[in-house]
Tab-separated table of C-alpha atoms in Angstrom:
chain	number	residue	atom	x	y	z
A	1	MET	CA	-171.776	-117.550	24.405
A	2	SER	CA	-174.271	-115.406	26.241
A	3	ASN	CA	-175.908	-112.367	24.785
A	4	LYS	CA	-174.170	-110.126	27.265
A	5	LYS	CA	-170.731	-111.211	26.223
A	6	ARG	CA	-171.635	-110.800	22.610
A	7	SER	CA	-172.785	-107.269	23.228
A	8	LEU	CA	-169.482	-106.330	24.963
A	9	LEU	CA	-167.425	-107.852	22.198
A	10	ALA	CA	-169.334	-105.911	19.590
A	11	ILE	CA	-168.814	-102.673	21.474
A	12	PHE	CA	-165.083	-103.346	21.820
A	13	ILE	CA	-164.715	-104.101	18.129
A	14	PHE	CA	-166.599	-100.915	17.287
A	15	LEU	CA	-164.292	-98.788	19.439
A	16	ILE	CA	-161.177	-100.299	17.906
A	17	SER	CA	-162.488	-99.728	14.417
A	18	THR	CA	-163.336	-96.128	15.198
A	19	LEU	CA	-159.828	-95.438	16.482
A	20	LEU	CA	-158.200	-97.001	13.446
A	21	ILE	CA	-160.314	-95.028	11.016
A	22	SER	CA	-159.594	-91.781	12.896
A	23	ALA	CA	-155.866	-92.378	12.713
A	24	CYS	CA	-155.932	-93.054	8.990
A	25	THR	CA	-158.024	-90.016	8.130
A	26	GLN	CA	-156.070	-87.459	10.304
A	27	SER	CA	-154.608	-84.761	8.028
A	28	LEU	CA	-150.854	-84.042	8.077
A	29	SER	CA	-149.625	-80.587	9.232
A	30	GLU	CA	-148.503	-78.355	6.420
A	31	ILE	CA	-144.734	-77.664	5.872
A	32	PRO	CA	-143.923	-73.914	6.277
A	33	VAL	CA	-143.109	-72.164	3.035
A	34	ILE	CA	-139.559	-70.626	2.907
A	35	THR	CA	-139.419	-67.350	1.070
A	36	PRO	CA	-136.029	-66.813	-0.658
A	37	THR	CA	-134.222	-63.536	0.138
A	38	VAL	CA	-132.981	-61.640	-2.852
A	39	ILE	CA	-129.271	-60.715	-2.499
A	40	SER	CA	-127.971	-57.708	-4.338
A	41	THR	CA	-125.487	-58.502	-7.051
A	42	ASN	CA	-123.381	-55.514	-5.973
A	43	LEU	CA	-122.045	-57.584	-3.081
A	44	PHE	CA	-120.107	-59.840	-5.428
A	45	VAL	CA	-117.963	-57.134	-7.009
A	46	SER	CA	-114.262	-58.113	-7.006
A	47	PRO	CA	-112.155	-56.016	-4.531
A	48	PHE	CA	-109.491	-55.677	-7.177
A	49	PRO	CA	-110.085	-53.633	-10.311
A	50	SER	CA	-109.667	-55.483	-13.512
A	51	ALA	CA	-106.271	-55.100	-15.126
A	52	GLU	CA	-104.091	-56.741	-17.662
A	53	ASN	CA	-101.812	-58.110	-14.903
A	54	PRO	CA	-103.947	-59.097	-11.862
A	55	MET	CA	-100.937	-60.475	-9.965
A	56	ALA	CA	-99.248	-57.060	-10.028
A	57	GLN	CA	-102.399	-55.513	-8.539
A	58	ILE	CA	-102.453	-58.134	-5.773
A	59	GLU	CA	-98.795	-57.458	-4.983
A	60	GLU	CA	-99.436	-53.712	-4.835
A	61	PHE	CA	-102.403	-54.237	-2.509
A	62	ALA	CA	-100.263	-56.404	-0.197
A	63	LYS	CA	-97.515	-53.749	-0.054
A	64	GLN	CA	-99.988	-50.999	0.786
A	65	THR	CA	-101.557	-53.136	3.507
A	66	ALA	CA	-98.158	-53.889	5.074
A	67	ALA	CA	-97.201	-50.207	5.002
A	68	ALA	CA	-100.460	-49.237	6.689
A	69	GLN	CA	-99.998	-51.856	9.413
A	70	THR	CA	-96.434	-50.643	10.096
A	71	THR	CA	-97.564	-47.036	10.393
A	72	ILE	CA	-100.395	-47.913	12.771
A	73	ALA	CA	-98.085	-50.047	14.933
A	74	ASN	CA	-95.711	-47.080	15.300
A	75	GLY	CA	-98.545	-44.793	16.420
A	76	GLY	CA	-98.766	-42.842	13.153
A	77	THR	CA	-101.425	-42.267	10.556
A	78	PRO	CA	-101.418	-44.523	7.519
A	79	ALA	CA	-100.142	-42.595	4.533
A	80	THR	CA	-101.681	-42.671	1.122
A	81	PRO	CA	-99.960	-45.442	-0.837
A	82	GLN	CA	-97.745	-44.116	-3.613
A	83	PRO	CA	-97.768	-45.665	-7.038
A	84	LEU	CA	-94.884	-47.943	-7.879
A	85	VAL	CA	-92.124	-46.430	-9.998
A	86	THR	CA	-90.426	-48.705	-12.435
A	87	ILE	CA	-86.799	-47.743	-13.102
A	88	THR	CA	-85.537	-48.653	-16.509
A	89	GLY	CA	-82.056	-48.251	-17.917
A	90	THR	CA	-78.724	-49.959	-18.333
A	91	VAL	CA	-76.683	-50.822	-15.270
A	92	GLY	CA	-73.041	-50.009	-15.834
A	93	THR	CA	-70.243	-52.426	-15.032
A	94	PRO	CA	-68.371	-51.353	-11.859
A	95	VAL	CA	-64.797	-50.299	-12.541
A	96	PRO	CA	-62.278	-51.578	-9.959
A	97	THR	CA	-60.329	-48.821	-8.244
A	98	THR	CA	-56.736	-49.314	-7.140
A	99	VAL	CA	-55.833	-47.410	-3.978
A	100	VAL	CA	-52.190	-46.337	-3.811
A	101	PRO	CA	-51.038	-45.412	-0.295
A	102	ALA	CA	-49.723	-41.893	-0.140
A	103	THR	CA	-46.131	-41.320	0.832
A	104	PRO	CA	-45.940	-39.191	3.989
A	105	THR	CA	-44.410	-35.822	3.257
A	106	ASN	CA	-42.622	-35.683	6.575
A	107	ALA	CA	-40.860	-39.026	6.162
A	108	VAL	CA	-37.273	-38.928	7.315
A	109	ALA	CA	-34.733	-41.275	5.789
A	110	VAL	CA	-32.671	-42.861	8.521
A	111	ALA	CA	-29.317	-44.220	7.511
A	112	THR	CA	-27.873	-47.027	9.589
A	113	THR	CA	-24.216	-46.595	10.299
A	114	ALA	CA	-22.163	-49.338	11.826
A	115	VAL	CA	-20.261	-48.050	14.818
A	116	VAL	CA	-17.113	-49.846	15.852
A	117	VAL	CA	-16.180	-49.232	19.456
A	118	SER	CA	-12.560	-49.645	20.370
A	119	GLY	CA	-10.163	-48.469	22.993
A	120	PRO	CA	-8.209	-45.226	22.754
A	121	THR	CA	-5.697	-45.235	19.919
A	122	ASN	CA	-2.787	-43.021	18.910
A	123	THR	CA	-2.142	-41.287	15.625
A	124	ALA	CA	0.949	-42.535	13.825
A	125	ILE	CA	3.914	-40.492	15.029
A	126	PRO	CA	6.753	-39.704	12.610
A	127	ALA	CA	10.196	-41.044	13.592
A	128	GLY	CA	12.211	-38.670	15.777
A	129	VAL	CA	9.124	-36.733	16.923
A	130	ARG	CA	8.100	-36.694	20.583
A	131	PRO	CA	4.366	-36.267	21.211
A	132	ALA	CA	3.190	-34.334	24.239
A	133	SER	CA	1.287	-37.393	25.525
A	134	TYR	CA	0.726	-41.031	24.646
A	135	THR	CA	-1.999	-43.528	25.575
A	136	LEU	CA	-0.830	-47.057	26.369
A	137	GLN	CA	-2.253	-49.854	24.195
A	138	ASP	CA	-2.604	-53.562	24.985
A	139	GLY	CA	0.918	-55.036	25.250
A	140	GLU	CA	2.726	-51.734	25.928
A	141	PHE	CA	4.357	-50.438	29.153
A	142	PRO	CA	6.158	-47.212	30.271
A	143	TYR	CA	9.756	-48.397	29.660
A	144	CYS	CA	8.792	-49.479	26.121
A	145	ILE	CA	7.509	-45.956	25.438
A	146	ALA	CA	10.708	-44.422	26.897
A	147	ARG	CA	12.805	-46.446	24.400
A	148	ARG	CA	10.523	-45.667	21.482
A	149	PHE	CA	10.580	-41.888	22.010
A	150	ASN	CA	14.170	-41.767	23.371
A	151	VAL	CA	13.302	-40.261	26.759
A	152	ASP	CA	14.561	-40.961	30.264
A	153	PRO	CA	12.312	-43.588	31.938
A	154	ASP	CA	12.463	-41.907	35.344
A	155	ALA	CA	11.554	-38.544	33.825
A	156	LEU	CA	8.648	-40.214	32.025
A	157	LEU	CA	7.313	-41.763	35.240
A	158	SER	CA	7.691	-38.503	37.142
A	159	ALA	CA	5.994	-36.435	34.443
A	160	SER	CA	3.131	-38.950	34.344
A	161	GLY	CA	2.690	-39.047	38.140
A	162	LEU	CA	3.766	-42.707	38.447
A	163	THR	CA	5.876	-44.004	41.369
A	164	SER	CA	6.584	-47.449	39.889
A	165	PRO	CA	7.193	-48.717	36.339
A	166	ASP	CA	4.909	-51.676	37.110
A	167	LEU	CA	1.809	-49.525	37.727
A	168	TYR	CA	0.252	-49.274	34.268
A	169	TYR	CA	-2.708	-50.520	32.219
A	170	PRO	CA	-4.095	-50.140	28.675
A	171	GLY	CA	-5.717	-46.715	28.314
A	172	LEU	CA	-3.344	-44.975	30.731
A	173	THR	CA	-2.153	-41.658	29.277
A	174	LEU	CA	1.528	-40.834	29.784
A	175	THR	CA	3.060	-37.377	29.666
A	176	ILE	CA	6.119	-37.415	27.409
A	177	PRO	CA	9.085	-35.224	28.515
A	178	GLN	CA	10.403	-33.018	25.730
A	179	SER	CA	14.035	-33.180	26.901
A	180	GLY	CA	16.536	-35.827	27.930
A	181	ALA	CA	17.403	-39.193	26.324
A	182	PHE	CA	17.126	-42.876	27.071
A	183	PRO	CA	20.196	-44.167	28.893
A	184	GLY	CA	21.756	-47.078	27.013
A	185	SER	CA	20.731	-48.903	23.844
A	186	ARG	CA	17.145	-48.457	22.789
A	187	MET	CA	17.100	-51.669	20.668
A	188	LEU	CA	16.130	-54.819	22.624
A	189	SER	CA	16.130	-57.283	19.693
A	190	THR	CA	17.918	-57.133	16.364
A	191	HIS	CA	15.909	-56.168	13.297
A	192	PRO	CA	15.012	-56.285	10.420
A	193	THR	CA	13.893	-59.872	10.864
A	194	THR	CA	10.856	-62.149	10.788
A	195	TYR	CA	8.802	-62.744	13.904
A	196	THR	CA	6.374	-65.636	14.453
A	197	VAL	CA	3.367	-64.798	16.586
A	198	ALA	CA	3.393	-66.983	19.704
A	199	SER	CA	-0.307	-66.674	20.629
A	200	GLY	CA	-3.478	-64.935	19.566
A	201	ASP	CA	-3.221	-62.677	22.625
A	202	GLN	CA	-0.257	-60.792	21.178
A	203	THR	CA	-0.704	-57.428	19.502
A	204	VAL	CA	1.279	-55.387	17.004
A	205	TYR	CA	1.925	-52.891	19.831
A	206	GLY	CA	3.363	-55.576	22.112
A	207	ILE	CA	5.595	-57.013	19.373
A	208	ALA	CA	7.007	-53.519	18.720
A	209	CYS	CA	7.974	-53.353	22.419
A	210	ILE	CA	9.917	-56.626	22.051
A	211	PHE	CA	12.209	-54.839	19.602
A	212	GLY	CA	12.479	-51.650	21.743
A	213	ASP	CA	12.903	-48.707	19.434
A	214	LEU	CA	10.443	-49.872	16.741
A	215	ASP	CA	7.169	-48.056	16.065
A	216	PRO	CA	4.033	-50.313	15.770
A	217	SER	CA	2.857	-48.524	12.620
A	218	ALA	CA	6.089	-49.538	10.866
A	219	ILE	CA	5.340	-53.240	11.524
A	220	ALA	CA	1.725	-52.853	10.338
A	221	SER	CA	2.847	-51.099	7.152
A	222	ALA	CA	5.460	-53.763	6.372
A	223	ASN	CA	2.829	-56.538	6.624
A	224	GLY	CA	-0.100	-54.706	4.998
A	225	ILE	CA	-2.276	-54.936	8.106
A	226	ALA	CA	-3.882	-52.468	10.493
A	227	VAL	CA	-1.991	-51.576	13.628
A	228	SER	CA	-4.971	-52.914	15.616
A	229	ALA	CA	-5.263	-56.137	13.563
A	230	LYS	CA	-6.112	-59.385	15.340
A	231	LEU	CA	-3.130	-61.739	15.203
A	232	THR	CA	-3.161	-65.554	15.162
A	233	ALA	CA	-0.684	-68.029	16.608
A	234	GLY	CA	1.945	-69.053	14.037
A	235	GLN	CA	1.478	-65.925	11.916
A	236	ALA	CA	4.792	-64.668	10.478
A	237	LEU	CA	5.397	-60.929	10.573
A	238	LYS	CA	8.056	-58.915	8.794
A	239	ILE	CA	9.937	-56.700	11.234
A	240	PRO	CA	11.536	-53.683	9.485
């Protein structure tokens, strides 16, 4: 190796050594010192005063907070919270009350009366008495009435404004003449006897006309029935 090359190598080695030594001896930068800040112990005071029952105090605080929020939401000013009032005592047992409806003072008792509607009827007429008028019943006709009351049939028709003995109906009122007599025998069938009802359409009035001079009330009385009783076919009646 030539002297020149040796000189360059020595210089190079010297530079490298210098750099290495400088790196090893370089001092580290100091870490900044942090100074602690002292915090006042007053900041750690509990927001709730000490009490024997801390949960009751927490509940009271929550109620006051809710009341204040409600007042503010309604546009008012929060009121000063009032202390809780504890109510002590014995709760009584409720007594059931029975309500009796009052009876109205103006109540009117209404009695129901059965009303029987029937056609015009005649009051029982004593034998030998002529009424001033007579209303025909079902089964009767003018000549029957003339025999019963012993009056002239023609006089009866004339007094009643009838031109024919065949013009009649139940409910027709006849005017009874107060003079004269029936020409001939007033009895059409012999009696006393027993009569058997032919059909349910027959009436006590009509059966009296079969016998001529007999009054319907006499037949009803002899059989213990009403003069307007409903008859049945085959029923036996006593004819006085």
